XYZ file of C-alpha atoms in Angstrom:
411
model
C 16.940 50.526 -22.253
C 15.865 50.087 -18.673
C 19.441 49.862 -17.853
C 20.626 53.179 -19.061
C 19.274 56.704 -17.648
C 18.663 58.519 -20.963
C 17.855 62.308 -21.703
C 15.338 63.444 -24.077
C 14.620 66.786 -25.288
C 11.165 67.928 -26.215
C 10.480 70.951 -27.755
C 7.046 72.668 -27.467
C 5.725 74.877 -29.613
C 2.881 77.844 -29.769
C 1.433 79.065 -33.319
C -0.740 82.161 -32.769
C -2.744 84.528 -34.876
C -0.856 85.860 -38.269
C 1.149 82.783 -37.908
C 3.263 84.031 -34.789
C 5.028 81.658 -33.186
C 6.594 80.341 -29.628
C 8.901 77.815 -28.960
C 9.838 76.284 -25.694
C 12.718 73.208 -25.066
C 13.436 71.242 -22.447
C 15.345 68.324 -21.469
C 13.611 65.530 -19.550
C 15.816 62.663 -17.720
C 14.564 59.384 -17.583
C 15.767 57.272 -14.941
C 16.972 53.822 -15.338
C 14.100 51.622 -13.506
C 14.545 47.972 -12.218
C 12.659 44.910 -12.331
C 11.508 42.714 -9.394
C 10.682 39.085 -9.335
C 11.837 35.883 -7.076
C 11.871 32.581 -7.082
C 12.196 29.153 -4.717
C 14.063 26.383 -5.847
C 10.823 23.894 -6.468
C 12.524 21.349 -5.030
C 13.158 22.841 -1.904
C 11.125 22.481 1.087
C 8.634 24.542 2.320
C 7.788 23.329 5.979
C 7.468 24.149 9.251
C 11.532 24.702 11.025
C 12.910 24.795 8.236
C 14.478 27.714 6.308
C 12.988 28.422 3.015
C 15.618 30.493 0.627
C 14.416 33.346 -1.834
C 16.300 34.453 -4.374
C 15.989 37.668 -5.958
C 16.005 37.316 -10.226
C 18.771 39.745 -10.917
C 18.803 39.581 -14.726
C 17.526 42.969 -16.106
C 19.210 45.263 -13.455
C 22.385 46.636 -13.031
C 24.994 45.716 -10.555
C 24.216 49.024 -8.275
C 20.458 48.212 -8.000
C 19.465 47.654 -4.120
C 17.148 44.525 -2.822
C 14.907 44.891 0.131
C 13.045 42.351 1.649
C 10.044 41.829 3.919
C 9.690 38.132 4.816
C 5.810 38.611 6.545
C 6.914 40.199 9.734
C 10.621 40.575 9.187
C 11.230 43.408 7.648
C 15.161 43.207 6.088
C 15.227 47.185 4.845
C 18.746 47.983 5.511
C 19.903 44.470 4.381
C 20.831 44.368 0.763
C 21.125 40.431 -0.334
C 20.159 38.546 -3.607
C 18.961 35.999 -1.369
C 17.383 35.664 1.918
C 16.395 32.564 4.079
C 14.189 32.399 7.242
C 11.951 29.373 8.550
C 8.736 29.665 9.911
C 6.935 27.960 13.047
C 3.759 27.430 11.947
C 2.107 26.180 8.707
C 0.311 28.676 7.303
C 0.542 31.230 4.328
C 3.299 33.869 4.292
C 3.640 37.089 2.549
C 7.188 37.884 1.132
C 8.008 41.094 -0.300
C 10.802 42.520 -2.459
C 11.566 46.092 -3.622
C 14.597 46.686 -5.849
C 15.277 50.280 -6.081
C 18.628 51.703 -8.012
C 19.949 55.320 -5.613
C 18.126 58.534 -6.011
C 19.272 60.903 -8.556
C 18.304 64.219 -7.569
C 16.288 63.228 -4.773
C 14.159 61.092 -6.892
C 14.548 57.183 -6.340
C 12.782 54.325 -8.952
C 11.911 51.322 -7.269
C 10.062 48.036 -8.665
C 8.234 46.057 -5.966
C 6.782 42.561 -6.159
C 4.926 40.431 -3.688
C 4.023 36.726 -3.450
C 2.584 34.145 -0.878
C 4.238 31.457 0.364
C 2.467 28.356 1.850
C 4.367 27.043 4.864
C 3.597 23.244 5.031
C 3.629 20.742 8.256
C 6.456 17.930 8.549
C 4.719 14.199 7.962
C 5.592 11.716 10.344
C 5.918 8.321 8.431
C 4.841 5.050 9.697
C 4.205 1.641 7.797
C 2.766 -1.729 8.827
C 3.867 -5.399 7.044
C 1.990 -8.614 7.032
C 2.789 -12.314 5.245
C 6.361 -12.885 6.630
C 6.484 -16.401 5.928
C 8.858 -17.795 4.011
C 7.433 -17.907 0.498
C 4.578 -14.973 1.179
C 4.169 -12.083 -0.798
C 4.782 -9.753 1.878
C 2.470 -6.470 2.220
C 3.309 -3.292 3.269
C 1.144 -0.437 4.072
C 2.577 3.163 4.694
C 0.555 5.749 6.176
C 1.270 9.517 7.517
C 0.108 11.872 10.502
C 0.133 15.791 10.191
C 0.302 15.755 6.574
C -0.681 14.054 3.551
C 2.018 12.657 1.239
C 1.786 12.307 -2.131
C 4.797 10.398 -3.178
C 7.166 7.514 -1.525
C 10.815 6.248 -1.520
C 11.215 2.386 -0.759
C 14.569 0.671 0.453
C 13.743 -3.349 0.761
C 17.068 -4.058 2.535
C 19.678 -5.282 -0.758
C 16.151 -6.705 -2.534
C 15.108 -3.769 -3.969
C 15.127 0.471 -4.166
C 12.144 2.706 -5.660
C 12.955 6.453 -6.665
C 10.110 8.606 -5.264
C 6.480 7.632 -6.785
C 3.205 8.839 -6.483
C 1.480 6.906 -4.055
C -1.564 5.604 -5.523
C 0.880 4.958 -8.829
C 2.706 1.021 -9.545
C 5.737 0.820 -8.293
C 6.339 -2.378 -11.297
C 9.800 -3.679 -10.496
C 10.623 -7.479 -10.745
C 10.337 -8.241 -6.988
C 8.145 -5.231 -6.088
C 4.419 -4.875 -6.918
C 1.339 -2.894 -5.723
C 1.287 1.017 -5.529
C 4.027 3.200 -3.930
C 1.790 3.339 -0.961
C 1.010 -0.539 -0.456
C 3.937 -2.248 -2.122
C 4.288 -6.194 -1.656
C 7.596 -7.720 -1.826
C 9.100 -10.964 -2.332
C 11.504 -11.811 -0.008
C 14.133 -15.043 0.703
C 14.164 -15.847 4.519
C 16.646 -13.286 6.095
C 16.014 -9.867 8.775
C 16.117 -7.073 6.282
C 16.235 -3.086 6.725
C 13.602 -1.539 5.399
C 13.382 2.358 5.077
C 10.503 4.452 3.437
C 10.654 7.950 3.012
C 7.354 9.637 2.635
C 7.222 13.380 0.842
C 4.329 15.985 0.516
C 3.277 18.267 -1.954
C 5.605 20.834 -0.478
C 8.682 18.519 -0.238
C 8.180 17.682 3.493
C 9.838 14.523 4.262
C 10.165 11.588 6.955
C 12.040 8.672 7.429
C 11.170 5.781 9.112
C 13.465 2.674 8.802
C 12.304 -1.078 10.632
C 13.481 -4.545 10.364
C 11.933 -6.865 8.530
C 12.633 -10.793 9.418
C 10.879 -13.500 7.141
C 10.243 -16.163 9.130
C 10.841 -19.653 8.691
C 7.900 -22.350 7.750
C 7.534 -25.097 10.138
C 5.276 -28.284 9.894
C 4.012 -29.726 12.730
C 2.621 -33.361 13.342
C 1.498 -35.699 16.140
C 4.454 -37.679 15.319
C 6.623 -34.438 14.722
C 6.237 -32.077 17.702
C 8.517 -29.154 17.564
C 10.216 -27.721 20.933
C 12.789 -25.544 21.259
C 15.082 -26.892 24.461
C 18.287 -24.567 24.616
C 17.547 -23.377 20.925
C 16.328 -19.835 19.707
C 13.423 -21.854 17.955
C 13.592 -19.461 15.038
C 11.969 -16.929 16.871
C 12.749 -13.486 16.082
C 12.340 -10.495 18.343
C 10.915 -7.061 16.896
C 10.483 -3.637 18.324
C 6.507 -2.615 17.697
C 7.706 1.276 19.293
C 8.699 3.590 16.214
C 11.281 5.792 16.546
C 12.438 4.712 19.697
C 14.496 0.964 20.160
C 12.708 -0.476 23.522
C 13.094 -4.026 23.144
C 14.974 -6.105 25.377
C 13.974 -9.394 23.933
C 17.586 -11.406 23.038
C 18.249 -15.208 23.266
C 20.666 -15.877 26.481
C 21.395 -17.245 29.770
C 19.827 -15.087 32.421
C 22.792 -14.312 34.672
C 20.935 -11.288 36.059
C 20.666 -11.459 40.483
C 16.939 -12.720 40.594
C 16.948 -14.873 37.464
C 19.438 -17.363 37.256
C 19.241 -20.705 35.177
C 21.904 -23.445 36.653
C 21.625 -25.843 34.046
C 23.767 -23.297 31.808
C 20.276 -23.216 29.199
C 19.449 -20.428 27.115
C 16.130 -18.781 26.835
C 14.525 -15.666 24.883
C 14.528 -13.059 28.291
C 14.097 -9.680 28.551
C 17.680 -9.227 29.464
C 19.561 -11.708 30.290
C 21.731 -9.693 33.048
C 19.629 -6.787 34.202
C 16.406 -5.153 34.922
C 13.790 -4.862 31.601
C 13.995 -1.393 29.706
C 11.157 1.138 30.666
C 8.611 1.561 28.282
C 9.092 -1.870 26.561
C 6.800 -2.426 23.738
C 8.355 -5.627 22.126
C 7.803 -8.898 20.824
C 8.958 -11.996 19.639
C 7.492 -13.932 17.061
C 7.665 -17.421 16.055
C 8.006 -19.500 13.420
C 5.186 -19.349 10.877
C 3.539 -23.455 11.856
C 1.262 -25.805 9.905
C -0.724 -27.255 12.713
C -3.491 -29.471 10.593
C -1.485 -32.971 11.494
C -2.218 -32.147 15.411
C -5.172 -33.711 15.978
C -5.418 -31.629 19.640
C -3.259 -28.920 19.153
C -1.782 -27.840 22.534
C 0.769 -25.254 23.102
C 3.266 -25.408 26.302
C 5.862 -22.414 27.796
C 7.854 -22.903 30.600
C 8.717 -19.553 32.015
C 9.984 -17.714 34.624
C 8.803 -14.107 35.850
C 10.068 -11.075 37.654
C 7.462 -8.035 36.734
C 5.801 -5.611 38.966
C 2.505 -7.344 39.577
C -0.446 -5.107 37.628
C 2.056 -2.838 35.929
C 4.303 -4.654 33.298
C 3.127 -8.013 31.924
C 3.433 -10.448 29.281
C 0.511 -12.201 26.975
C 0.733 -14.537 24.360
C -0.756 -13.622 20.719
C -1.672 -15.482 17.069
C -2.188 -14.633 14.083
C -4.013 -16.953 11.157
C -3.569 -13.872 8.533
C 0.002 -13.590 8.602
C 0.024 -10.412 11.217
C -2.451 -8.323 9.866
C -4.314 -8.725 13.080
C -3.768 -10.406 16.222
C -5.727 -12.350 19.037
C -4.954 -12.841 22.442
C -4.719 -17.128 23.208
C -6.703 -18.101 26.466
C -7.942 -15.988 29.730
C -7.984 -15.985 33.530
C -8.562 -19.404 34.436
C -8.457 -21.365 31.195
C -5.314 -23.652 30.530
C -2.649 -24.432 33.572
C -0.696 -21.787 34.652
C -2.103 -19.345 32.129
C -2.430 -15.629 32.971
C -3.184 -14.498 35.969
C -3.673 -10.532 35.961
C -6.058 -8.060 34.240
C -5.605 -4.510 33.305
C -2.016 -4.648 33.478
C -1.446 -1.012 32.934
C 1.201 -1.004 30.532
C -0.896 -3.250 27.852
C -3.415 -0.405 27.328
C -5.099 -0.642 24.163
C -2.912 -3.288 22.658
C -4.131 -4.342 19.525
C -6.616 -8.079 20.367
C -6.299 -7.590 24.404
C -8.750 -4.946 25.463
C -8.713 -7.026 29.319
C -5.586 -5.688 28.984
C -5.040 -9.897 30.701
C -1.304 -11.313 30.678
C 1.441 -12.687 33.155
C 2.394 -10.198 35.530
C 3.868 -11.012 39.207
C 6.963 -11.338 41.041
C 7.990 -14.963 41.200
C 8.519 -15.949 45.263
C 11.862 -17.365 46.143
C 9.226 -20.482 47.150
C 9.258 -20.799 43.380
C 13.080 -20.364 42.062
C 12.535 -22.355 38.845
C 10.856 -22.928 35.801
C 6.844 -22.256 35.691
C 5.075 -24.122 32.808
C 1.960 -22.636 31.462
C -0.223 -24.540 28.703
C -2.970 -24.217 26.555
C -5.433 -25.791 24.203
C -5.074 -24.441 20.324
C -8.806 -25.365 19.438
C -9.806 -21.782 19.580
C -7.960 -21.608 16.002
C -10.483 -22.368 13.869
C -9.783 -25.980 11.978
C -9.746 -24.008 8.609
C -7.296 -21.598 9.164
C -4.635 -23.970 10.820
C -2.192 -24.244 7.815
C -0.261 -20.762 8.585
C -0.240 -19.309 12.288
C 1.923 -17.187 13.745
C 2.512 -16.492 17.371
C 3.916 -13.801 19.218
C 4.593 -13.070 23.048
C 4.626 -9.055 23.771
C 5.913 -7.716 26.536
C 5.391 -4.558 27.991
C 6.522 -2.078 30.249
C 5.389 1.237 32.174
C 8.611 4.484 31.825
C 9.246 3.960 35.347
C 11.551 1.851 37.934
C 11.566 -1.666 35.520
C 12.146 -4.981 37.410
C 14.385 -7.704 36.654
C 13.651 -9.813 33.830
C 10.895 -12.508 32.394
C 11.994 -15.082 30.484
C 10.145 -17.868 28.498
C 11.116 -20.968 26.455
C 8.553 -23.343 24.308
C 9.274 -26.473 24.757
């Protein structure tokens, strides 16, 4: 019994010549000797920052039997715990170590020692991308991850659906959610919706990344049925295209601010309606999802009214004829009336369809104290893919000393 110190004699015994005869007895003490083994919770975590608990597997010794750890550098000798926790700042492998040793008995002291590698895992940062937000579109999603790979996902669709965790590449095969656990697609009624993945890795890293979702309304468009938006939000919707970080200013309002007034008491989507821009804006608002095939010469017209730092922060107008997946910039330098009139604006950068990096960006004069209207020819859609466009005006801003405001109204 490993639990009990036992004595045992043994007797030893000589036979000489003519049968003679020695005998010799002694008693031997066996100690009592412990077992060592540990365990993580497999569901635990094992990543970078965060502390990773061992626990000692005490079944097997007795209640005076003495655990020692050494947790790859940290050595925990004169600490005797069942369980021990410490994170680590790197991902890497780890050695962990534990001796369980009952005291010495005459000097003599049985131990049991066990040792095991850990692997130390980095922390994924989540992102995901979503296309075909019209009303009635199966809307796509498409998660990825940086610094580590994950193997499994967690879906909330706003109140349309939740997933439990899945493998990625696996169907996710609820009623209104299809595809893999990776690239789910998701029907939606029109609404703004919060959407939240959590992606996990193989060693239970996680991230969370939550974004609003708004399915946009369909509108149909004719040479006898014009849409403007006059003192109306126009069923745009703004969204924030920085992760993590909530840098849009974009709201529907009546610029009040000290540069940008409107006197006719209209409202107008501005980047803030009462104060300078944020820094670091990376925003847009999107429109309506239009049917433009009944325009025989489609034409699109903005008034607007600007107070950027000329070069530096800028706005540029987008569409779409694949329901977001990709975007191209509408127009140039010198094409339509008032269209842009800056390139390289420095806070574009590599914007996704504007590598010119072209856009609006000045300080309107006093000279000019109203309304500017911009316009532009929509030929440059192609005539087959005019059914379902989307467009989008993104504005952007550098992280330092903002200027008042731009605002812009369809009409």
């Amino acid at each position: 019994d490993p639990l009990v110190t036992n004595n045992i004699s043994v007797e030893y015994e000589v036979i000489g010549g003519a049968d003679c005869a020695t005998t010799l007895s002694k008693t031997a003490t066996v100690l009592r000797s412990p077992t060592s083994d540990f365990e993580i919770d497999p569901q635990s975590p094992r990543c970078v920052d965060i502390p990773v608990t061992f626990d000692a597997i005490t079944s097997g010794n007795g209640a005076d039997a003495i655990y020692k750890w050494t947790l790859q550098d940290l050595n925990l000798d004169g600490v005797n715990l069942i369980s021990v926790s410490r994170s680590y700042n790197a991902s890497n492998q780890y050695n962990t170590t534990l001796r369980v040793e009952y005291p010495p008995v005459s000097g003599v002291t049985c131990f049991n020692q066990k040792s095991d590698l850990v692997t130390i895992g980095n922390n994924p940062i989540v992102s995901f991308n979503f296309a075909n937000v019209c009303n009635g579109d199966a809307t796509n999603f498409s998660a990825t991850t940086t610094q580590a790979v994950a193997t499994e996902y967690k879906w909330k669709f706003g109140s349309v659906a939740s997933t439990n965790f899945g493998n990625a590449a696996t169907n996710v095969g609820l009623p209104l959610v299809t595809g893999t656990f990776s690239q789910p697609i998701v029907s939606f009624a029109p609404n703004n919706y919060q959407v939240e993945v959590i992606a996990k890795t193989a060693n239970n890293c996680t991230d969370t990344l939550t974004r609003t979702v708004s399915i946009l309304n369909k509108v149909t468009v004719a040479d006898n049925n014009i849409y403007a938006m006059l003192n109306t939000n126009g069923n745009w919707v703004p969204e924030n295209l920085s992760l993590g970080n909530d840098s849009s200013t974009w709201a529907f309002a009546n610029p009040s601010g000290t540069k940008i007034g409107i006197a006719d008491n209209l409202s107008a989507w501005v980047t803030n309606a009462t104060g300078p821009y944020k820094a670091n804006d990376q925003s847009v608002v999107n429109s309506p999802c239009f049917n433009l095939t009944g325009l025989s010469k489609p034409v699109i017209s903005i008034d607007y009214w600007s107070d950027t730092r000329s070069g530096l922060d800028g706005a540029f107008l987008q569409f779409s004829t694949d329901g977001g997946a990709t975007w191209q910039l509408l127009g140039a330098r010198n094409t339509g009336i008032q269209w842009y009139n800056a390139i390289g604006i420095s806070s574009v950068g590599s914007a996704p369809g504007n590598p010119l990096a072209l856009g609006w960006s000045f300080e309107q004069p006093t000279t000019q104290n109203n309304w500017l209207e911009a316009k532009h020819s929509l030929e440059a859609i192609p005539a087959g893919s005019r059914s379902n466009v989307r467009f989008r005006i993104r504005f952007t801003s550098n992280p330092d000393f903002p200027k008042s405001s731009l605002v812009d109204e369809n009409r």
